[in-house]
Coordinates of C-alpha atoms in Angstrom, one line a residue:
M165 CA 71.0 151.7 23.8
K166 CA 71.6 154.7 24.7
Q167 CA 70.7 157.8 26.1
I168 CA 70.1 160.8 24.1
K169 CA 70.3 164.0 26.6
S170 CA 69.3 167.1 24.9
S171 CA 68.8 170.5 24.8
L172 CA 67.1 174.1 23.6
I173 CA 69.2 177.5 23.3
P174 CA 66.9 180.3 22.6
I175 CA 69.2 182.3 20.3
K176 CA 66.9 185.6 19.3
T177 CA 63.9 187.1 20.9
L178 CA 61.3 188.1 18.1
P179 CA 59.2 191.0 18.5
T180 CA 56.5 189.5 19.6
G181 CA 58.2 188.1 23.1
D182 CA 58.9 185.0 21.6
S183 CA 61.9 183.5 20.7
L184 CA 63.4 181.6 18.6
S185 CA 66.0 178.0 19.7
I186 CA 68.5 175.4 18.6
K187 CA 68.2 172.0 20.0
T188 CA 71.7 170.3 20.7
F189 CA 71.7 166.5 21.2
K190 CA 74.4 164.5 23.4
L191 CA 75.6 161.3 23.5
K192 CA 78.2 159.6 25.7
G193 CA 80.2 157.2 24.6
D194 CA 81.3 153.8 26.6
Q195 CA 84.5 155.8 28.0
E196 CA 86.7 158.8 27.4
G197 CA 87.9 159.6 24.3
P198 CA 87.4 162.6 21.6
Q199 CA 84.7 164.8 21.4
V200 CA 83.2 165.3 18.2
Y201 CA 80.2 168.6 17.2
I202 CA 78.2 168.5 14.0
Q203 CA 76.5 171.3 12.8
A204 CA 74.1 171.3 10.1
N205 CA 71.8 174.3 7.8
V206 CA 73.6 177.3 8.9
H207 CA 72.4 178.8 5.6
G208 CA 68.7 177.8 5.5
A209 CA 68.3 176.1 1.5
E210 CA 71.3 173.7 3.0
I211 CA 69.0 171.1 5.1
Q212 CA 70.5 167.5 4.2
G213 CA 72.7 167.5 6.8
N214 CA 70.0 167.9 9.1
A215 CA 68.7 163.9 7.9
V216 CA 73.0 162.8 8.0
I217 CA 72.8 164.2 11.9
Y218 CA 69.5 161.9 12.2
E219 CA 71.5 158.9 10.4
L220 CA 74.4 159.6 12.7
L221 CA 71.6 159.5 15.9
N222 CA 70.3 156.7 15.0
F223 CA 73.5 154.6 13.9
F224 CA 75.9 155.8 17.2
I225 CA 72.6 155.0 19.7
N226 CA 73.1 151.7 19.1
H227 CA 76.6 150.9 18.4
K228 CA 79.0 151.4 20.9
F229 CA 81.7 153.9 21.0
I230 CA 84.2 155.8 22.9
G231 CA 84.1 159.7 23.4
E232 CA 81.2 162.4 23.9
L233 CA 79.4 163.2 20.7
I234 CA 77.1 166.9 19.4
F235 CA 74.8 167.1 17.6
V236 CA 73.4 170.5 16.4
P237 CA 70.5 170.3 13.6
C238 CA 69.0 172.9 12.4
A239 CA 71.8 175.7 13.6
N240 CA 69.6 178.2 12.5
P241 CA 65.9 178.9 12.6
M242 CA 66.7 182.1 11.3
G243 CA 68.0 181.0 7.5
L244 CA 65.5 178.3 7.5
N245 CA 62.6 180.3 8.2
N246 CA 63.7 183.0 5.6
K247 CA 61.2 181.9 2.6
A248 CA 60.6 184.1 -0.7
G249 CA 57.7 182.2 -2.0
T250 CA 58.9 178.4 -2.3
F251 CA 62.6 179.0 -1.9
T252 CA 64.6 179.1 1.4
Q253 CA 66.4 182.2 0.9
G254 CA 68.9 181.7 4.2
R255 CA 72.1 181.7 2.9
F256 CA 72.6 185.9 4.1
N257 CA 70.8 187.9 7.3
P258 CA 67.9 189.5 5.5
V259 CA 68.5 192.6 8.0
T260 CA 72.4 192.8 7.7
G261 CA 73.0 191.3 3.9
D262 CA 75.8 189.2 5.7
N263 CA 76.9 185.7 4.6
W264 CA 75.8 183.2 8.3
N265 CA 79.0 181.6 7.9
R266 CA 81.2 184.7 7.0
N267 CA 81.0 186.4 10.6
Y268 CA 82.6 184.2 12.8
T269 CA 85.5 185.1 15.2
D270 CA 89.1 184.4 15.4
L271 CA 88.4 185.2 19.5
L272 CA 92.3 185.2 20.3
T273 CA 93.4 187.7 17.6
L274 CA 91.3 190.0 20.4
P275 CA 92.4 192.0 22.6
K276 CA 92.9 190.1 25.7
E277 CA 90.6 192.4 28.1
K278 CA 87.8 191.7 25.4
I279 CA 88.2 188.0 26.2
N280 CA 89.8 187.6 29.9
F281 CA 92.4 185.4 28.3
D282 CA 96.3 185.5 27.4
L283 CA 97.5 183.4 24.7
S284 CA 101.2 183.6 25.5
S285 CA 100.6 184.0 29.2
F286 CA 98.9 180.4 28.5
A287 CA 101.8 179.3 26.7
K288 CA 104.2 179.8 29.0
K289 CA 101.8 178.4 32.0
F290 CA 102.1 174.7 30.2
R291 CA 104.5 175.1 28.1
E292 CA 105.9 171.4 29.8
S293 CA 102.7 170.1 30.4
S294 CA 101.4 166.7 28.5
L295 CA 99.8 167.5 25.6
D296 CA 96.1 166.2 27.3
T297 CA 97.0 168.6 30.0
I298 CA 97.4 171.8 27.7
K299 CA 94.5 170.3 25.5
K300 CA 92.2 170.2 28.8
E301 CA 92.6 173.1 29.7
F302 CA 92.6 174.7 26.9
K303 CA 89.1 174.2 26.2
A304 CA 88.5 175.5 29.3
E305 CA 90.4 178.5 28.9
L306 CA 88.4 178.7 25.0
E307 CA 84.5 178.0 26.2
K308 CA 85.3 181.4 28.7
A309 CA 87.2 182.9 26.3
Y310 CA 83.6 183.3 24.5
T311 CA 81.4 183.9 27.2
A312 CA 83.8 186.9 28.4
Y313 CA 83.7 188.3 24.7
W314 CA 80.3 188.2 24.3
D315 CA 79.0 189.9 27.9
N316 CA 81.1 192.8 26.7
I317 CA 79.9 193.1 23.5
C318 CA 76.7 192.9 25.4
Q319 CA 78.4 195.4 27.7
E320 CA 79.7 197.9 24.8
K321 CA 77.3 198.1 21.8
G322 CA 75.0 195.3 22.4
P323 CA 75.1 192.1 20.0
N324 CA 73.8 192.5 16.3
E325 CA 71.9 190.3 14.1
N326 CA 74.6 188.2 13.4
N327 CA 76.7 187.8 16.5
F328 CA 74.2 186.3 19.2
L329 CA 74.0 182.5 17.1
N330 CA 77.2 182.3 16.0
I331 CA 79.1 183.3 18.8
T332 CA 76.7 180.6 20.4
L333 CA 77.7 178.0 17.9
Q334 CA 81.7 178.5 18.8
K335 CA 81.2 178.6 22.1
L336 CA 79.1 174.8 21.7
A337 CA 82.0 173.7 19.3
S338 CA 84.9 174.9 22.2
T339 CA 85.1 171.9 24.0
S340 CA 85.5 169.6 20.9
D341 CA 88.6 168.0 19.2
I342 CA 86.8 167.8 16.0
V343 CA 83.7 169.3 14.7
I344 CA 82.1 169.3 11.5
D345 CA 80.2 171.9 10.0
L346 CA 77.3 170.3 7.5
H347 CA 76.0 172.0 4.1
T348 CA 75.9 171.8 0.8
G349 CA 76.0 173.6 -2.4
P350 CA 73.2 175.4 -5.3
K351 CA 73.1 172.5 -7.5
A352 CA 76.6 170.7 -6.5
T353 CA 78.3 167.4 -5.8
R354 CA 80.1 166.4 -2.9
Y355 CA 83.1 168.5 -1.5
L356 CA 85.3 168.5 1.4
Y357 CA 87.7 171.9 2.3
A358 CA 90.1 170.5 4.9
A359 CA 93.1 173.5 6.3
E360 CA 96.3 172.7 4.4
F361 CA 97.5 170.8 7.7
E362 CA 94.4 168.4 7.5
K363 CA 95.1 166.8 3.7
E364 CA 95.8 163.7 5.2
S365 CA 93.7 163.0 7.2
A366 CA 90.8 164.5 5.1
K367 CA 90.7 161.6 3.1
N368 CA 89.9 159.0 5.2
F369 CA 86.0 161.3 4.7
L370 CA 86.1 158.7 1.7
T371 CA 84.9 162.2 -0.5
P372 CA 85.6 162.3 -3.9
F373 CA 86.6 165.7 -4.0
F374 CA 88.4 168.0 -1.6
L375 CA 89.4 171.4 -1.6
V376 CA 92.6 172.5 0.2
I377 CA 92.4 175.6 2.2
P378 CA 94.8 177.8 3.2
N379 CA 95.3 177.8 7.9
K380 CA 93.9 181.0 7.5
F381 CA 90.8 182.6 8.3
A382 CA 88.1 183.9 6.8
G383 CA 85.1 183.7 8.6
A384 CA 83.9 180.6 8.4
M385 CA 83.4 178.4 10.3
D386 CA 85.8 175.3 10.7
E387 CA 88.5 178.2 10.0
A388 CA 87.2 180.1 13.1
C389 CA 87.1 176.0 15.1
F390 CA 91.0 175.8 13.8
M391 CA 92.5 178.3 14.6
P392 CA 92.5 179.1 18.3
W393 CA 94.8 175.6 18.2
L394 CA 97.1 177.6 15.5
H395 CA 97.7 180.0 17.8
L396 CA 99.1 178.1 20.6
E397 CA 100.9 175.3 18.4
A398 CA 102.7 179.1 17.5
A399 CA 102.7 180.8 20.6
L400 CA 104.2 176.9 21.7
K401 CA 106.9 176.9 19.5
D402 CA 108.4 180.7 19.9
L403 CA 108.8 178.9 23.0
G404 CA 110.6 176.5 22.2
R405 CA 108.1 173.6 21.5
E406 CA 106.9 172.2 18.6
V407 CA 103.7 169.6 19.1
S408 CA 100.6 168.8 17.4
L409 CA 97.6 169.3 19.2
G410 CA 95.9 167.2 17.3
F411 CA 92.7 169.3 16.6
E412 CA 90.0 169.7 13.0
S413 CA 87.8 171.0 11.7
Y414 CA 86.0 170.6 8.4
T415 CA 83.4 172.0 6.2
L416 CA 81.4 169.3 4.9
E417 CA 79.7 169.5 1.4
L418 CA 76.5 167.4 1.0
G419 CA 75.0 167.4 -2.7
S420 CA 71.9 169.7 -3.3
E421 CA 70.3 172.5 -1.7
E422 CA 66.6 172.7 -0.8
T423 CA 66.7 169.2 -1.1
I424 CA 66.9 165.6 1.6
S425 CA 67.4 162.1 0.6
S426 CA 67.7 159.6 2.5
K427 CA 69.1 157.3 1.2
E428 CA 71.5 159.7 0.3
A429 CA 72.1 160.7 3.9
K430 CA 72.7 157.3 4.6
A431 CA 75.9 156.7 2.5
D432 CA 76.9 160.3 3.9
A433 CA 76.6 159.3 7.3
A434 CA 78.6 156.1 6.6
R435 CA 81.5 158.8 5.1
I436 CA 81.9 160.5 8.0
I437 CA 81.5 157.3 10.6
H438 CA 84.8 156.5 8.3
Y439 CA 86.4 159.4 9.1
L440 CA 85.5 158.9 12.7
N441 CA 86.6 155.6 13.5
T442 CA 90.1 156.5 12.0
M443 CA 90.1 159.3 15.0
G444 CA 90.1 157.1 17.6
L445 CA 86.1 157.1 18.5
N446 CA 86.7 152.9 18.7
I447 CA 83.5 152.4 16.6
E448 CA 81.5 149.0 16.7
N449 CA 80.7 147.6 13.5
P450 CA 80.8 150.5 11.3
P451 CA 79.8 150.5 8.4
Q452 CA 82.0 149.1 5.2
I453 CA 82.1 151.8 1.9
D454 CA 83.9 151.7 -1.0
Q455 CA 87.1 153.5 -1.3
P456 CA 85.9 156.7 -4.1
E457 CA 88.6 158.2 -6.5
Q458 CA 89.7 161.3 -4.9
N459 CA 91.0 164.5 -6.6
F460 CA 92.2 167.4 -4.2
C461 CA 93.1 170.7 -5.2
L462 CA 94.3 174.5 -3.9
L463 CA 91.4 176.7 -3.0
K464 CA 92.7 178.7 -5.5
N465 CA 92.5 176.3 -8.6
L466 CA 88.8 176.2 -8.0
K467 CA 87.8 179.2 -10.6
T468 CA 84.3 180.2 -11.0
Y469 CA 82.8 181.0 -14.2
Y470 CA 80.3 183.8 -14.6
S471 CA 78.5 184.0 -17.3
P472 CA 78.8 186.9 -20.7
Y473 CA 75.4 186.0 -21.0
A474 CA 71.9 186.8 -20.1
G475 CA 69.2 184.8 -21.2
L476 CA 67.7 181.2 -20.0
V477 CA 70.9 178.8 -19.7
E478 CA 70.6 174.6 -20.4
Y479 CA 73.5 173.3 -18.0
L480 CA 75.6 170.5 -20.4
K481 CA 77.5 169.2 -17.3
T482 CA 76.4 167.8 -14.0
P483 CA 78.3 168.3 -10.6
G484 CA 81.4 166.1 -10.1
S485 CA 81.4 164.9 -14.0
T486 CA 84.6 165.9 -15.6
F487 CA 85.1 168.0 -18.9
K488 CA 87.7 168.7 -21.8
K489 CA 89.4 172.2 -22.6
G490 CA 87.1 174.2 -25.2
E491 CA 84.3 171.5 -24.3
P492 CA 80.9 173.7 -24.1
L493 CA 79.8 173.7 -20.5
A494 CA 76.2 175.4 -21.1
K495 CA 73.9 176.9 -23.9
V496 CA 71.7 180.3 -23.2
L497 CA 68.8 181.3 -25.1
N498 CA 68.1 184.8 -26.0
F499 CA 65.4 185.5 -28.6
R500 CA 67.0 189.0 -28.0
E501 CA 70.1 187.9 -30.8
V502 CA 67.1 186.8 -33.6
N503 CA 67.1 189.1 -36.7
E504 CA 65.0 189.4 -40.0
S505 CA 66.8 186.6 -41.7
K506 CA 65.7 184.8 -38.8
D507 CA 68.5 183.2 -38.3
M508 CA 67.5 180.9 -35.1
E509 CA 70.7 179.7 -34.7
K510 CA 71.6 183.3 -33.5
A511 CA 68.9 183.2 -30.3
W512 CA 72.2 180.5 -29.0
K513 CA 75.6 180.9 -27.4
N514 CA 77.7 178.3 -25.7
I515 CA 79.8 178.4 -22.3
F516 CA 83.0 176.9 -22.6
A517 CA 85.1 175.2 -20.6
L518 CA 88.5 177.6 -20.4
D519 CA 90.8 174.1 -19.0
S520 CA 90.3 170.4 -18.4
G521 CA 88.7 169.8 -14.8
Y522 CA 86.0 168.9 -12.3
I523 CA 82.0 170.3 -12.4
I524 CA 81.9 170.9 -8.4
T525 CA 79.0 173.0 -8.5
H526 CA 76.4 175.1 -10.8
S527 CA 73.8 178.3 -10.6
T528 CA 70.1 176.2 -9.9
T529 CA 68.3 179.1 -11.7
G530 CA 68.0 178.6 -15.5
V531 CA 67.4 182.7 -15.5
I532 CA 71.1 184.2 -15.6
H533 CA 71.7 188.2 -16.1
E534 CA 75.3 189.0 -17.5
G535 CA 77.8 188.1 -14.9
H536 CA 75.3 186.0 -12.8
E537 CA 78.0 182.9 -11.1
I538 CA 77.1 180.1 -13.2
F539 CA 79.7 177.3 -12.0
Q540 CA 82.7 176.2 -9.7
V541 CA 85.0 174.1 -11.0
M542 CA 88.3 171.9 -10.1
T543 CA 91.3 172.7 -12.3
N544 CA 94.7 171.0 -11.8
S545 CA 93.3 168.5 -9.6
E546 CA 95.6 165.6 -8.0
N547 CA 94.6 162.2 -7.1
P548 CA 95.9 161.9 -3.2

């Protein structure tokens, strides 16, 4: 049985003088190999990833593998502790209103004096080096650059409400070859966000749905992790060396928020283990898992439905189910529509599908305003 090395990292001091911390777990394999970073629960209500990390820890301490694993469950204690009644209001920072997963930093787009790193000079220095040397040296520089950036923020204006957590998590992941950020939807199926350059490898997660996002930065953790590597590849290409450095990062969605399932966590963990095994971890006795039917679409074809009506909603389709154009997806009850003629049917209004596709998520609430986000649906999907 392997030994788990854990550490506490303070990430916020409270007015009482107490502090909030995140706990990291590290497992070393039987020999050197890929380093994997997996975090969960950046959004407070999205808790299933913590059960998956438990299952992964439980598996890997008892099985041989190569490389190193870093796990960060409950990665955002501010979000996890942020309750309103019985509901966890942990998607947005309650002080700033910022989405916790949209405040990461595309590090290498910052002025070099802010991060004490010059990408162009690095690319020139290591242009002829082996890929292993480039990756090793670049990871070391990234880790130092995050430290320099944080120090410069504190010297100039002090940290804001989101910066310390986001930069801490990025720095923890900076020495890795693979980053997996575990999330859930509101009421949702299981699906994966994969950048265009990762499309083929992403299939090995064996998730039924995946969304192909541009190779660009839009504020999320997966993008913040892969962008430095894409910047480096572009810098090397400008110097005449076209290479793939093999870094991958993903956002993996594990069903619905505010719920946790040990049974489903075992299946979720098995899919991650399958992917990691294809990435060279040489895992001993990986669990067997069936190949599902897979569907993918470009992010632009993930459509959001906003309710044209206010009232009380009954969802007629569940996440993961298919639908046809013109089919009712939900119906909304509003008694103001019932008049003196006693035409009770007027109390109900249907929301119809505009195209054929799959339900990916729907809202958690049965009480909706006009304009409320009610469904996210995958259209123009393809089998890989």
